[in-house]
Amino acid sequence: FKKALKLYQKVLKTDSSAHIIRGVAQSLSYLQQPKESTKYFRMLVDKPNPLPLDILEYAQSLKRAGNYEEALVWVEKYREIYPLDLRARNHSVNSHHYKKLARNKKNPLFFALDINDEENIMGFTKYEDGVIFSRSENNSSLDCIESPGVFLDLMSASLTPEKELEHPKFLPHVLNANFHDGSSSYHESTSTLYFTRNAAQKKGTKGKGSRFEILSSQKEDGKWQKPISFKFNSEEYSLGHPTISPNGKELYFVSNQPGGFGGKDIYVSKKRGREWTKPENLGPEVNTESDEVFPYITDGQVLYFATEGHAGLGGLDVFKTYPFEEFWAQPENLGAPVNSRANDFGLLFIHQGEALFISDRISGKGSGDAYYVNFQETDKFFTIPSILIENESVSPIRVLNL
């Protein structure tokens, strides 16, 4: 995006068309320069007959810059044009809501991990005495489903008592091809790793318009086996960011397949015997016209995911929800310190109340740094509506087991 920004800025000197201004604004936004990007998005919306998407992106840029009250004004302008848009509905909350999310009530233990450097980290999953994660060869983008310039390899590392990662090492070549090997999920009972890999392409097209698939590999007698393709992979669209439920019977993942709500949606496929069922979209309670990415399902059936489609602090925020009857509960924003004006995603609980997550906040070293957070306050845990407790078929202990 740095190269793109320089090109757009050079052309802007002689061409002030909306297309060029939009290129500058979006490049600055990806490079985490919200104040500067807001100036250019403002130039777009001040032009006659601005595109509705420019209005929405301006509102989102204002949020990243911390100007929540002004952002709400422009969200309402967008909502007047598209009243049924899920993003407009979800973001139409008062400014006090955003200020509450941004307030770090009791300052829980929170720090950046020492393993961080200029490279990208993403996609934690628990493995043996530590975690498996992905690391890039350069820091260009956080989206491992369509990310030109960032190439991911799977690594493992031990977790120290101080919650740091040590002894990082690459996983065997069978799990690291000459493509992206990204966000993963390990199922301990079956020693199976589900992970994202981009499909083979013609020479010279690596990273451009990539299509991603979900693969799985089982560890037998200490050796990883040849990866197997998930039965619902397609040549027409991408699947990625898998997360397997602790019982091994539900696989949640992200896909941009037709029939969704727009962008990338979260789906679930259920295991019946040895077969996986046709993927089901989680519906409008979770998915929006924006991208919903990096899902993570716990043994308490709480689903964590990241999106910009629900009301948040700016960029991707981490949300949580749970299944209730035939639907999903209204997603709840985790607030600070997990969420910020930057992109925050990829949360994984490593112990009760302790989690790792990824963020590209400006105080970090790269465009995807790892952080530790300790949720010790009871009000930070997932609350259970009384109607759920009254449902005798659902164990409150099971829901609380994060």
Short mmCIF file of C-alpha atoms in Angstrom, two decimals:
data_model
loop_
_atom_site.label_atom_id
_atom_site.label_comp_id
_atom_site.label_asym_id
_atom_site.label_seq_id
_atom_site.Cartn_x
_atom_site.Cartn_y
_atom_site.Cartn_z
CA PHE A 1 0.00 0.00 0.00
CA LYS A 2 3.00 2.32 0.44
CA LYS A 3 3.78 1.99 -3.28
CA ALA A 4 0.13 2.49 -4.19
CA LEU A 5 -0.06 5.60 -2.00
CA LYS A 6 2.96 7.18 -3.68
CA LEU A 7 1.49 6.51 -7.12
CA TYR A 8 -1.93 7.92 -6.20
CA GLN A 9 -0.36 11.00 -4.59
CA LYS A 10 1.74 11.62 -7.69
CA VAL A 11 -1.29 11.37 -10.00
CA LEU A 12 -3.37 13.52 -7.62
CA LYS A 13 -1.21 16.54 -8.48
CA THR A 14 -2.77 16.62 -11.96
CA ASP A 15 -5.93 14.56 -11.49
CA SER A 16 -8.32 15.26 -8.60
CA SER A 17 -11.00 12.83 -9.73
CA ALA A 18 -12.93 10.81 -7.15
CA HIS A 19 -11.13 7.61 -8.18
CA ILE A 20 -7.69 9.04 -7.38
CA ILE A 21 -8.79 10.68 -4.12
CA ARG A 22 -10.40 7.39 -3.08
CA GLY A 23 -7.15 5.56 -3.81
CA VAL A 24 -5.22 7.94 -1.56
CA ALA A 25 -7.83 7.71 1.22
CA GLN A 26 -8.02 3.92 1.19
CA SER A 27 -4.23 3.51 1.03
CA LEU A 28 -3.79 5.80 4.04
CA SER A 29 -6.49 3.85 5.87
CA TYR A 30 -4.73 0.52 5.27
CA LEU A 31 -1.47 2.09 6.44
CA GLN A 32 -3.09 3.04 9.76
CA GLN A 33 -3.08 6.81 9.20
CA PRO A 34 -6.71 7.57 10.14
CA LYS A 35 -6.35 11.34 10.54
CA GLU A 36 -4.84 11.71 7.08
CA SER A 37 -7.26 9.26 5.44
CA THR A 38 -10.20 11.13 6.99
CA LYS A 39 -9.14 14.32 5.18
CA TYR A 40 -9.30 12.60 1.80
CA PHE A 41 -12.55 10.74 2.52
CA ARG A 42 -13.99 14.14 3.44
CA MET A 43 -12.92 15.45 0.03
CA LEU A 44 -14.86 12.58 -1.54
CA VAL A 45 -18.11 13.14 0.36
CA ASP A 46 -17.91 16.89 -0.31
CA LYS A 47 -18.03 16.23 -4.05
CA PRO A 48 -21.44 16.38 -5.79
CA ASN A 49 -23.37 13.10 -5.55
CA PRO A 50 -20.82 11.07 -3.54
CA LEU A 51 -21.02 7.31 -3.68
CA PRO A 52 -22.87 5.76 -0.70
CA LEU A 53 -19.84 3.56 0.02
CA ASP A 54 -17.66 6.69 0.26
CA ILE A 55 -20.01 8.00 2.95
CA LEU A 56 -19.75 4.75 4.91
CA GLU A 57 -15.96 4.62 4.60
CA TYR A 58 -15.76 8.24 5.76
CA ALA A 59 -17.81 7.34 8.84
CA GLN A 60 -15.54 4.37 9.57
CA SER A 61 -12.45 6.55 9.10
CA LEU A 62 -13.84 9.08 11.59
CA LYS A 63 -14.24 6.27 14.13
CA ARG A 64 -10.65 5.14 13.63
CA ALA A 65 -9.63 8.73 14.32
CA GLY A 66 -11.70 8.72 17.52
CA ASN A 67 -14.36 11.18 16.30
CA TYR A 68 -17.37 9.04 17.20
CA GLU A 69 -20.01 11.78 17.31
CA GLU A 70 -19.21 12.99 13.80
CA ALA A 71 -19.01 9.38 12.62
CA LEU A 72 -22.60 8.78 13.76
CA VAL A 73 -23.78 11.76 11.70
CA TRP A 74 -22.41 10.16 8.55
CA VAL A 75 -23.63 6.70 9.49
CA GLU A 76 -27.14 8.17 9.58
CA LYS A 77 -26.60 9.76 6.16
CA TYR A 78 -25.67 6.33 4.82
CA ARG A 79 -28.63 4.75 6.59
CA GLU A 80 -30.99 7.20 4.86
CA ILE A 81 -29.79 5.79 1.54
CA TYR A 82 -29.70 2.12 2.57
CA PRO A 83 -32.04 1.70 5.57
CA LEU A 84 -31.86 -2.11 5.38
CA ASP A 85 -28.07 -2.29 5.33
CA LEU A 86 -26.95 -4.36 8.32
CA ARG A 87 -23.87 -2.20 8.87
CA ALA A 88 -25.95 0.97 9.05
CA ARG A 89 -28.29 -0.66 11.57
CA ASN A 90 -25.47 -2.03 13.71
CA HIS A 91 -23.50 1.22 13.78
CA SER A 92 -26.48 3.44 14.63
CA VAL A 93 -25.81 3.69 18.36
CA ASN A 94 -25.15 6.79 20.41
CA SER A 95 -21.65 8.13 21.06
CA HIS A 96 -21.83 7.12 24.73
CA HIS A 97 -21.77 3.47 23.61
CA TYR A 98 -18.42 3.96 21.86
CA LYS A 99 -16.97 5.85 24.81
CA LYS A 100 -18.03 3.01 27.09
CA LEU A 101 -16.34 0.45 24.83
CA ALA A 102 -13.15 2.51 24.82
CA ARG A 103 -13.02 2.79 28.62
CA ASN A 104 -10.67 0.30 30.24
CA LYS A 105 -12.66 -0.12 33.48
CA LYS A 106 -10.22 -1.91 35.78
CA ASN A 107 -7.08 -1.97 33.70
CA PRO A 108 -6.72 -5.76 33.34
CA LEU A 109 -3.25 -7.15 32.81
CA PHE A 110 -2.39 -6.45 29.21
CA PHE A 111 0.88 -6.36 27.25
CA ALA A 112 2.50 -6.89 23.86
CA LEU A 113 4.50 -10.11 23.50
CA ASP A 114 8.28 -10.04 23.13
CA ILE A 115 8.06 -12.17 19.98
CA ASN A 116 6.70 -9.20 18.02
CA ASP A 117 8.85 -7.66 15.30
CA GLU A 118 8.30 -6.09 11.88
CA GLU A 119 6.74 -9.30 10.56
CA ASN A 120 3.06 -10.26 10.65
CA ILE A 121 1.68 -12.70 13.23
CA MET A 122 -1.82 -14.13 13.11
CA GLY A 123 -4.05 -17.15 13.69
CA PHE A 124 -3.33 -18.62 17.14
CA THR A 125 -4.52 -22.11 18.08
CA LYS A 126 -3.60 -24.14 21.19
CA TYR A 127 -1.07 -26.92 20.57
CA GLU A 128 0.75 -29.12 23.10
CA ASP A 129 2.44 -26.81 25.66
CA GLY A 130 1.96 -23.70 23.54
CA VAL A 131 0.39 -22.52 20.31
CA ILE A 132 0.52 -22.79 16.55
CA PHE A 133 0.38 -19.51 14.64
CA SER A 134 1.20 -18.07 11.24
CA ARG A 135 3.98 -15.65 10.44
CA SER A 136 4.56 -13.64 7.31
CA GLU A 137 7.69 -12.97 5.31
CA ASN A 138 6.89 -9.27 5.22
CA ASN A 139 4.34 -6.93 6.77
CA SER A 140 1.88 -5.82 4.14
CA SER A 141 -1.64 -6.78 5.14
CA LEU A 142 -3.57 -8.65 7.82
CA ASP A 143 -6.05 -10.41 5.55
CA CYS A 144 -4.83 -13.96 4.88
CA ILE A 145 -7.79 -14.69 2.61
CA GLU A 146 -6.95 -12.04 0.01
CA SER A 147 -3.66 -10.34 0.76
CA PRO A 148 -1.19 -9.42 -1.95
CA GLY A 149 2.36 -9.27 -0.66
CA VAL A 150 2.01 -11.22 2.58
CA PHE A 151 3.04 -14.89 2.63
CA LEU A 152 2.32 -16.95 5.69
CA ASP A 153 4.01 -20.02 7.17
CA LEU A 154 2.87 -22.12 10.11
CA MET A 155 5.00 -22.11 13.25
CA SER A 156 4.76 -23.50 16.78
CA ALA A 157 6.04 -22.01 20.02
CA SER A 158 5.97 -22.88 23.72
CA LEU A 159 4.09 -20.71 26.20
CA THR A 160 6.08 -19.65 29.25
CA PRO A 161 4.64 -19.07 32.76
CA GLU A 162 5.05 -15.35 32.00
CA LYS A 163 2.72 -15.81 28.98
CA GLU A 164 5.47 -15.19 26.46
CA LEU A 165 6.14 -17.35 23.39
CA GLU A 166 9.54 -19.04 23.21
CA HIS A 167 11.41 -21.46 20.93
CA PRO A 168 9.39 -20.62 17.78
CA LYS A 169 10.00 -23.05 14.93
CA PHE A 170 8.49 -23.72 11.54
CA LEU A 171 6.23 -26.73 11.17
CA PRO A 172 7.35 -29.43 8.69
CA HIS A 173 7.37 -28.74 4.96
CA VAL A 174 4.27 -30.90 4.45
CA LEU A 175 2.34 -28.15 6.27
CA ASN A 176 4.22 -25.23 4.71
CA ALA A 177 3.97 -25.18 0.93
CA ASN A 178 5.20 -22.42 -1.40
CA PHE A 179 1.99 -20.54 -0.80
CA HIS A 180 0.15 -18.97 2.11
CA ASP A 181 -0.31 -21.36 5.04
CA GLY A 182 -2.41 -19.34 7.35
CA SER A 183 -4.99 -19.26 10.09
CA SER A 184 -5.37 -22.69 11.73
CA SER A 185 -7.21 -24.67 14.40
CA TYR A 186 -5.88 -27.76 16.19
CA HIS A 187 -8.13 -30.53 17.54
CA GLU A 188 -6.27 -32.28 20.33
CA SER A 189 -8.38 -35.46 20.60
CA THR A 190 -7.79 -36.43 16.97
CA SER A 191 -4.38 -34.72 16.59
CA THR A 192 -5.74 -32.92 13.54
CA LEU A 193 -4.78 -29.47 12.32
CA TYR A 194 -7.22 -27.54 10.11
CA PHE A 195 -5.58 -24.67 8.27
CA THR A 196 -5.88 -22.19 5.42
CA ARG A 197 -3.82 -22.44 2.23
CA ASN A 198 -4.18 -20.60 -1.04
CA ALA A 199 -4.77 -22.81 -4.05
CA ALA A 200 -2.05 -23.33 -6.65
CA GLN A 201 -2.03 -20.69 -9.35
CA LYS A 202 -0.31 -20.08 -12.63
CA LYS A 203 3.27 -18.84 -12.55
CA GLY A 204 3.54 -15.15 -11.78
CA THR A 205 0.12 -14.78 -10.16
CA LYS A 206 1.00 -15.60 -6.55
CA GLY A 207 -0.87 -13.36 -4.15
CA LYS A 208 -3.00 -11.71 -6.85
CA GLY A 209 -6.69 -12.46 -6.66
CA SER A 210 -5.86 -15.50 -4.59
CA ARG A 211 -8.36 -18.25 -3.85
CA PHE A 212 -8.04 -20.00 -0.50
CA GLU A 213 -8.98 -23.45 0.74
CA ILE A 214 -9.21 -25.35 4.00
CA LEU A 215 -6.94 -28.37 4.46
CA SER A 216 -6.48 -30.78 7.36
CA SER A 217 -3.53 -32.88 8.45
CA GLN A 218 -3.41 -35.53 11.16
CA LYS A 219 -0.34 -36.18 13.28
CA GLU A 220 0.40 -39.92 13.47
CA ASP A 221 3.35 -41.36 15.39
CA GLY A 222 4.81 -37.88 15.70
CA LYS A 223 4.64 -37.13 11.96
CA TRP A 224 2.23 -34.83 10.12
CA GLN A 225 0.44 -36.57 7.27
CA LYS A 226 -0.23 -35.22 3.78
CA PRO A 227 -2.98 -32.57 4.02
CA ILE A 228 -6.50 -33.47 2.91
CA SER A 229 -8.76 -31.00 1.14
CA PHE A 230 -12.03 -30.06 2.87
CA LYS A 231 -14.92 -31.47 0.83
CA PHE A 232 -16.60 -28.08 0.30
CA ASN A 233 -13.59 -26.28 -1.16
CA SER A 234 -14.44 -24.74 -4.51
CA GLU A 235 -12.66 -23.33 -7.54
CA GLU A 236 -15.22 -20.51 -7.59
CA TYR A 237 -14.66 -18.94 -4.16
CA SER A 238 -12.55 -19.04 -1.00
CA LEU A 239 -12.81 -20.84 2.33
CA GLY A 240 -10.51 -20.08 5.23
CA HIS A 241 -10.00 -19.21 8.91
CA PRO A 242 -11.23 -22.62 10.20
CA THR A 243 -12.01 -23.23 13.86
CA ILE A 244 -12.97 -26.70 15.04
CA SER A 245 -15.24 -27.13 18.04
CA PRO A 246 -13.70 -28.96 21.04
CA ASN A 247 -15.92 -32.01 20.39
CA GLY A 248 -14.74 -32.11 16.76
CA LYS A 249 -18.28 -32.06 15.39
CA GLU A 250 -18.54 -28.49 14.13
CA LEU A 251 -16.19 -26.66 11.80
CA TYR A 252 -16.69 -22.90 11.58
CA PHE A 253 -14.97 -21.01 8.79
CA VAL A 254 -15.05 -17.91 6.60
CA SER A 255 -16.14 -17.86 2.96
CA ASN A 256 -17.06 -15.39 0.24
CA GLN A 257 -19.27 -17.94 -1.50
CA PRO A 258 -22.43 -16.73 -3.27
CA GLY A 259 -25.62 -16.40 -1.26
CA GLY A 260 -24.09 -14.66 1.75
CA PHE A 261 -24.72 -11.20 3.13
CA GLY A 262 -21.74 -9.63 1.39
CA GLY A 263 -17.97 -9.76 1.75
CA LYS A 264 -16.85 -12.75 3.79
CA ASP A 265 -19.37 -14.51 6.04
CA ILE A 266 -18.99 -17.12 8.77
CA TYR A 267 -20.37 -20.60 8.05
CA VAL A 268 -20.57 -23.86 9.98
CA SER A 269 -20.43 -27.46 8.76
CA LYS A 270 -21.37 -30.29 11.12
CA LYS A 271 -19.88 -33.76 11.19
CA ARG A 272 -22.33 -36.63 10.85
CA GLY A 273 -20.42 -39.89 11.13
CA ARG A 274 -17.47 -39.40 8.81
CA GLU A 275 -19.15 -36.83 6.57
CA TRP A 276 -19.45 -33.06 6.84
CA THR A 277 -22.84 -31.45 6.22
CA LYS A 278 -23.46 -28.66 3.72
CA PRO A 279 -22.20 -25.39 5.23
CA GLU A 280 -24.80 -23.15 6.86
CA ASN A 281 -24.53 -19.36 6.99
CA LEU A 282 -24.75 -18.12 10.59
CA GLY A 283 -27.29 -15.53 9.51
CA PRO A 284 -27.77 -11.76 9.86
CA GLU A 285 -27.33 -11.75 13.63
CA VAL A 286 -23.62 -12.43 13.00
CA ASN A 287 -22.89 -11.69 9.34
CA THR A 288 -23.16 -8.31 7.62
CA GLU A 289 -22.26 -6.73 4.28
CA SER A 290 -18.74 -6.26 5.68
CA ASP A 291 -16.22 -9.06 6.31
CA GLU A 292 -16.65 -11.34 9.33
CA VAL A 293 -13.32 -13.08 9.90
CA PHE A 294 -11.16 -15.06 12.34
CA PRO A 295 -13.91 -17.05 14.11
CA TYR A 296 -13.02 -18.97 17.28
CA ILE A 297 -15.44 -21.37 19.00
CA THR A 298 -14.92 -22.31 22.66
CA ASP A 299 -15.96 -25.39 24.61
CA GLY A 300 -18.72 -23.22 26.06
CA GLN A 301 -20.15 -22.68 22.57
CA VAL A 302 -19.21 -19.00 22.68
CA LEU A 303 -18.19 -17.76 19.24
CA TYR A 304 -15.62 -14.98 18.96
CA PHE A 305 -15.01 -13.25 15.64
CA ALA A 306 -13.79 -9.99 14.15
CA THR A 307 -15.67 -7.56 11.95
CA GLU A 308 -16.19 -3.92 11.10
CA GLY A 309 -19.84 -4.63 10.38
CA HIS A 310 -21.07 -4.24 13.98
CA ALA A 311 -20.71 -1.16 16.18
CA GLY A 312 -17.08 -0.87 17.20
CA LEU A 313 -14.18 1.44 17.91
CA GLY A 314 -12.77 1.45 14.37
CA GLY A 315 -11.22 -1.15 12.09
CA LEU A 316 -11.86 -4.79 12.96
CA ASP A 317 -13.18 -5.31 16.49
CA VAL A 318 -13.55 -8.61 18.35
CA PHE A 319 -17.12 -9.65 19.20
CA LYS A 320 -18.67 -12.62 20.95
CA THR A 321 -22.00 -14.36 20.62
CA TYR A 322 -23.60 -17.70 21.42
CA PRO A 323 -26.32 -19.91 19.89
CA PHE A 324 -29.74 -19.37 21.38
CA GLU A 325 -32.62 -21.56 20.19
CA GLU A 326 -32.41 -21.46 16.37
CA PHE A 327 -30.46 -18.20 16.12
CA TRP A 328 -27.38 -16.41 17.45
CA ALA A 329 -27.48 -13.81 20.20
CA GLN A 330 -26.75 -10.17 19.37
CA PRO A 331 -22.93 -9.95 19.19
CA GLU A 332 -21.25 -8.14 22.09
CA ASN A 333 -18.20 -5.95 21.56
CA LEU A 334 -15.33 -6.89 23.93
CA GLY A 335 -14.32 -3.25 24.31
CA ALA A 336 -10.89 -2.04 25.45
CA PRO A 337 -8.19 -3.13 25.91
CA VAL A 338 -8.78 -5.86 23.32
CA ASN A 339 -10.43 -3.52 20.85
CA SER A 340 -9.01 -0.21 19.71
CA ARG A 341 -9.23 2.20 16.77
CA ALA A 342 -6.98 -0.21 14.83
CA ASN A 343 -7.69 -3.75 13.57
CA ASP A 344 -8.06 -6.24 16.44
CA PHE A 345 -8.74 -9.91 15.75
CA GLY A 346 -7.77 -13.55 16.22
CA LEU A 347 -8.58 -13.97 19.92
CA LEU A 348 -7.69 -17.30 21.58
CA PHE A 349 -8.21 -18.27 25.23
CA ILE A 350 -5.08 -20.01 26.53
CA HIS A 351 -6.38 -20.44 30.10
CA GLN A 352 -9.55 -19.52 31.97
CA GLY A 353 -9.86 -15.76 31.57
CA GLU A 354 -6.50 -15.38 29.77
CA ALA A 355 -6.22 -14.81 26.04
CA LEU A 356 -3.93 -13.92 23.17
CA PHE A 357 -5.03 -11.78 20.25
CA ILE A 358 -3.61 -9.86 17.29
CA SER A 359 -3.67 -6.13 16.58
CA ASP A 360 -2.06 -3.71 14.16
CA ARG A 361 -2.39 -0.73 16.51
CA ILE A 362 0.08 2.05 15.84
CA SER A 363 2.03 1.41 19.06
CA GLY A 364 3.09 -2.02 17.79
CA LYS A 365 6.16 -3.12 15.86
CA GLY A 366 4.51 -4.67 12.80
CA SER A 367 1.16 -4.79 11.04
CA GLY A 368 0.13 -7.82 13.09
CA ASP A 369 1.44 -7.98 16.68
CA ALA A 370 0.54 -10.46 19.42
CA TYR A 371 -0.93 -9.29 22.74
CA TYR A 372 -1.84 -10.94 26.04
CA VAL A 373 -4.89 -9.92 28.07
CA ASN A 374 -6.14 -11.18 31.42
CA PHE A 375 -9.89 -10.92 32.00
CA GLN A 376 -10.16 -11.25 35.74
CA GLU A 377 -13.18 -8.99 36.30
CA THR A 378 -16.45 -10.88 36.31
CA ASP A 379 -18.12 -8.19 34.20
CA LYS A 380 -15.70 -8.98 31.38
CA PHE A 381 -16.96 -12.55 31.10
CA PHE A 382 -19.85 -13.52 28.90
CA THR A 383 -23.17 -12.84 30.65
CA ILE A 384 -26.08 -15.25 30.34
CA PRO A 385 -29.62 -13.94 29.81
CA SER A 386 -32.05 -15.26 32.42
CA ILE A 387 -34.13 -16.94 29.74
CA LEU A 388 -31.11 -19.10 28.89
CA ILE A 389 -30.65 -20.15 32.53
CA GLU A 390 -34.33 -21.06 32.71
CA ASN A 391 -33.83 -23.40 29.74
CA GLU A 392 -33.10 -26.68 31.52
CA SER A 393 -31.59 -28.20 28.38
CA VAL A 394 -28.68 -25.74 28.53
CA SER A 395 -26.06 -25.94 31.27
CA PRO A 396 -25.01 -22.51 32.59
CA ILE A 397 -21.65 -24.02 33.54
CA ARG A 398 -21.15 -25.13 29.95
CA VAL A 399 -21.85 -21.64 28.66
CA LEU A 400 -19.53 -19.99 31.17
CA ASN A 401 -16.66 -22.34 30.40
CA LEU A 402 -14.64 -20.02 28.21
#
